[in-house]
Coordinates of C-alpha atoms in Angstrom, one line a residue:
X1 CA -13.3 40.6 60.3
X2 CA -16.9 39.0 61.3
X3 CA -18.2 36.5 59.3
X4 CA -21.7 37.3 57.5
X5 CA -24.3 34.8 57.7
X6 CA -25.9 34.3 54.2
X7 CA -29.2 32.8 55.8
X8 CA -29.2 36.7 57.7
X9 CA -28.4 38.0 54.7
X10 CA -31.0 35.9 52.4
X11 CA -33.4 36.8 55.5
X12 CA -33.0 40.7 54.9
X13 CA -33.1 40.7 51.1
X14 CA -36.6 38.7 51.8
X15 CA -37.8 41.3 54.0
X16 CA -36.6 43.7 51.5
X17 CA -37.9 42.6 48.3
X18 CA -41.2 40.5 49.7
X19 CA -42.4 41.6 53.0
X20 CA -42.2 38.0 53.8
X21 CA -40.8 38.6 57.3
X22 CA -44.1 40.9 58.3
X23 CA -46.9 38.1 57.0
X24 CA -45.0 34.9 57.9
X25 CA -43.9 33.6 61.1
X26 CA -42.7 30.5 62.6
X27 CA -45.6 28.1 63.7
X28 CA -46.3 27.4 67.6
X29 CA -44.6 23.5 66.3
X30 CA -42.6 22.0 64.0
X31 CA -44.3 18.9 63.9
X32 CA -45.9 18.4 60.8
X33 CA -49.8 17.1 62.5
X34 CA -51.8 14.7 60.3
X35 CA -55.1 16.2 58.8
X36 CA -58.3 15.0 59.5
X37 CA -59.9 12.7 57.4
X38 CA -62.1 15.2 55.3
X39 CA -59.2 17.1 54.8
X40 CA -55.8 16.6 53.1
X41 CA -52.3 18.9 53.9
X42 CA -49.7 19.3 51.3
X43 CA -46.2 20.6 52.8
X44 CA -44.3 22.8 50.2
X45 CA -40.8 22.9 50.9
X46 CA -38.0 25.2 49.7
X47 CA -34.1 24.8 50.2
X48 CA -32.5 25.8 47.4
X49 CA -30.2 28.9 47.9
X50 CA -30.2 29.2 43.8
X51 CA -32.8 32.4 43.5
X52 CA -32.4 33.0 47.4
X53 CA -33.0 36.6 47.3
X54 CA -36.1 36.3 45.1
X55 CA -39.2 35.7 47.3
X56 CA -41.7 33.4 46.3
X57 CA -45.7 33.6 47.0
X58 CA -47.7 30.2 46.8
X59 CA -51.6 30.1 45.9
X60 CA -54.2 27.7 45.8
X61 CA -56.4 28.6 42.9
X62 CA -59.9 28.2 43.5
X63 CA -62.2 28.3 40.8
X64 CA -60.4 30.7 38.8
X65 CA -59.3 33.1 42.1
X66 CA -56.1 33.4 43.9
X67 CA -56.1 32.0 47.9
X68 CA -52.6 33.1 49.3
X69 CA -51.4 30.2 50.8
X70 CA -48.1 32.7 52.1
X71 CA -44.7 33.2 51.4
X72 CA -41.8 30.6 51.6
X73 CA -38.1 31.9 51.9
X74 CA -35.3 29.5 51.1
X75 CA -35.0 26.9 54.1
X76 CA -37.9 26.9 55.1
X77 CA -41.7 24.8 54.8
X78 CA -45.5 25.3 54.6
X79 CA -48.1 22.7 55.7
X80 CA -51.4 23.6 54.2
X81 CA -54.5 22.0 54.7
X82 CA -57.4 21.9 52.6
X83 CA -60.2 19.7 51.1
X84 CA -59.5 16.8 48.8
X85 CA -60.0 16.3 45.1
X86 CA -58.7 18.1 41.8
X87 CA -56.7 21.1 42.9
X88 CA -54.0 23.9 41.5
X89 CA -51.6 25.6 43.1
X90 CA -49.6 28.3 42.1
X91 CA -46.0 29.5 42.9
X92 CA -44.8 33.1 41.7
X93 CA -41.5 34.6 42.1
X94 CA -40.6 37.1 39.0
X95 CA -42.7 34.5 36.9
X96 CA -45.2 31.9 37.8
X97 CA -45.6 28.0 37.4
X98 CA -48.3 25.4 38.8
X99 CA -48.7 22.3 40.0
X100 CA -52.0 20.0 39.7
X101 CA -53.4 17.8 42.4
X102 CA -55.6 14.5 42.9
X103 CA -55.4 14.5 47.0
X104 CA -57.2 11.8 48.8
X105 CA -58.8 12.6 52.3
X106 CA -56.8 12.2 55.2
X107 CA -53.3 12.1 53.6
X108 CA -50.4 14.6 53.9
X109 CA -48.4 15.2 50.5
X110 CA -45.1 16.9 50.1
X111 CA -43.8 19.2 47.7
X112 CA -40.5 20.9 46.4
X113 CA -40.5 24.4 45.1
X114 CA -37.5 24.4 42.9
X115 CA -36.3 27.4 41.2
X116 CA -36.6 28.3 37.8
X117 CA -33.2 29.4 36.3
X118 CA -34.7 30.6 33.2
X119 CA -37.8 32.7 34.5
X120 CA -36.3 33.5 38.1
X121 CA -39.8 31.8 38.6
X122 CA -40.2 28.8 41.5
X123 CA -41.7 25.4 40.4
X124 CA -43.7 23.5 42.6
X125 CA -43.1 19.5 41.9
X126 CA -44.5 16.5 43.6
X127 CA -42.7 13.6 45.6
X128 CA -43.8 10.6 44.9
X129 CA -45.1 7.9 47.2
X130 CA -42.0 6.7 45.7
X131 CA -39.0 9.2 47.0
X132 CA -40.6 10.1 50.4
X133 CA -38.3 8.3 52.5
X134 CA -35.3 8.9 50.3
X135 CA -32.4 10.9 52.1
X136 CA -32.7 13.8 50.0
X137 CA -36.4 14.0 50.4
X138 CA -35.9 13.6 54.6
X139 CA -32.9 16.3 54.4
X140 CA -35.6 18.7 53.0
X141 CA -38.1 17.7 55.8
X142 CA -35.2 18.0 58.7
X143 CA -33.8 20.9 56.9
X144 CA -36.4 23.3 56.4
X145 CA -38.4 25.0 59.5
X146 CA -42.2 25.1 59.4
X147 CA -43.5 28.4 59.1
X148 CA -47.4 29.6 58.8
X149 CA -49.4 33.0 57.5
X150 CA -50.4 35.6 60.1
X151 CA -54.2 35.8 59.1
X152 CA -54.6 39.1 59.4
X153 CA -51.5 40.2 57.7
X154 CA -51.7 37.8 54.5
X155 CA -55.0 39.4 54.1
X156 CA -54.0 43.1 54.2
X157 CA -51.2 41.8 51.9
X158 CA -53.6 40.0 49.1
X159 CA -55.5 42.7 48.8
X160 CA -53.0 44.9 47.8
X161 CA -51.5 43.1 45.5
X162 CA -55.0 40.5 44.3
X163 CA -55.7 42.5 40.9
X164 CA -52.0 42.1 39.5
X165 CA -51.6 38.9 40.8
X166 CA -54.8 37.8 38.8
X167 CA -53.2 39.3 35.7
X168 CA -49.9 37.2 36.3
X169 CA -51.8 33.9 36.8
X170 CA -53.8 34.0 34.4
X171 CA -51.2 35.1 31.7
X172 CA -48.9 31.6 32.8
X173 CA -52.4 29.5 33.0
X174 CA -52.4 29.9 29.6
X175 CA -48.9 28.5 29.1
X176 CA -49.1 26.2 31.5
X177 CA -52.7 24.8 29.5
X178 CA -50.7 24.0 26.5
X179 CA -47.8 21.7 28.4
X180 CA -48.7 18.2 26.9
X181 CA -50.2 15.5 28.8
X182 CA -46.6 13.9 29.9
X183 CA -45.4 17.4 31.1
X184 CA -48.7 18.2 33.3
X185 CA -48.2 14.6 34.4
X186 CA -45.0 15.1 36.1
X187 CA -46.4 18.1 37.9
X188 CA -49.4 16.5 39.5
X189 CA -49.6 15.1 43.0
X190 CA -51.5 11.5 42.9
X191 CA -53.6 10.3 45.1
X192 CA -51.1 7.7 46.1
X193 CA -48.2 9.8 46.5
X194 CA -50.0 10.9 50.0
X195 CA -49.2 9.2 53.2

């Protein structure tokens, strides 16, 4: 009897239930490169199997609108770059959470995207300065692969789906808005949890 490969498996449920397998493909390296110093790169990483088969979208939301950052499956990574300062990012699976940002030019900041068991939602937490050489923290690095968007496919994709995504952030903003100032602190990258 042959063996089944969950990750093939997990794979074809993501195709299935996300499309992620048509907008995302593996980047040209997987060496994370260091961004230039008006910009700052935040690398989400995902490798729990726990909610495996549900896909997960992450956004950057600018000024009120979602910017599809792409699609992570389990075991795998996203480096995105973009300008410093106060940001929020958004992850959505079958619900939605956030995480907050202070990110200093020139730095590269890593992130978890943990599932939710309660929501079947994914929550995107910060490493701190802290944890970044931790052995857990490096087995996510080394045991993820760095994937990126296809432009042109991400975009066909956002616009089909923009309008209810829009709804489904701004419904959790709301939630998310009324977390106390300890909880919002624990999600929020710090300038000094770059490197």
């Amino acid at each position: 009897m042959k063996r089944v490969s969950w990750a093939a498996v997990g794979s074809a449920v993501c195709v299935v239930l996300s499309g992620c397998a048509g907008m995302m493909r593996d980047a040209p390296s997987q060496a994370i490169s260091t961004p230039t110093p008006d910009k700052a790169k935040i690398v989400f990483m995902r490798s729990s199997m726990v909610a495996g088969a549900i896909g997960c979208e992450l956004f950057e939301v600018v000024n009120g609108e979602l910017k599809l950052i792409g699609q992570l499956p389990t075991g795998n990574k996203v480096a995105y770059e973009t300008t410093p300062g106060k940001k929020v990012f958004m992850a959505y699976g079958t619900a939605a959470d956030f995480m907050l940002a202070d990110l200093a030019p020139g730095k590269t900041y890593y992130s978890i995207v943990r599932p939710n068991w309660g929501t079947g939602g994914f929550a995107p937490t910060p490493i701190r300065q802290a944890d970044l050489k931790s052995q857990e923290v490096q087995g996510w690095v080394s045991g993820t692969k760095l994937i990126e968007a296809d432009p042109k496919a991400a975009e066909a994709w956002l616009a089909e789906n923009k309008q209810r995504l829009q709804g489904i952030y701004t419904d959790y903003w709301n939630r998310f808005e009324r977390k106390n100032p300890g909880e919002k602190f624990e999600r929020t990258l710090l300038p000094a949890d770059g490197q």
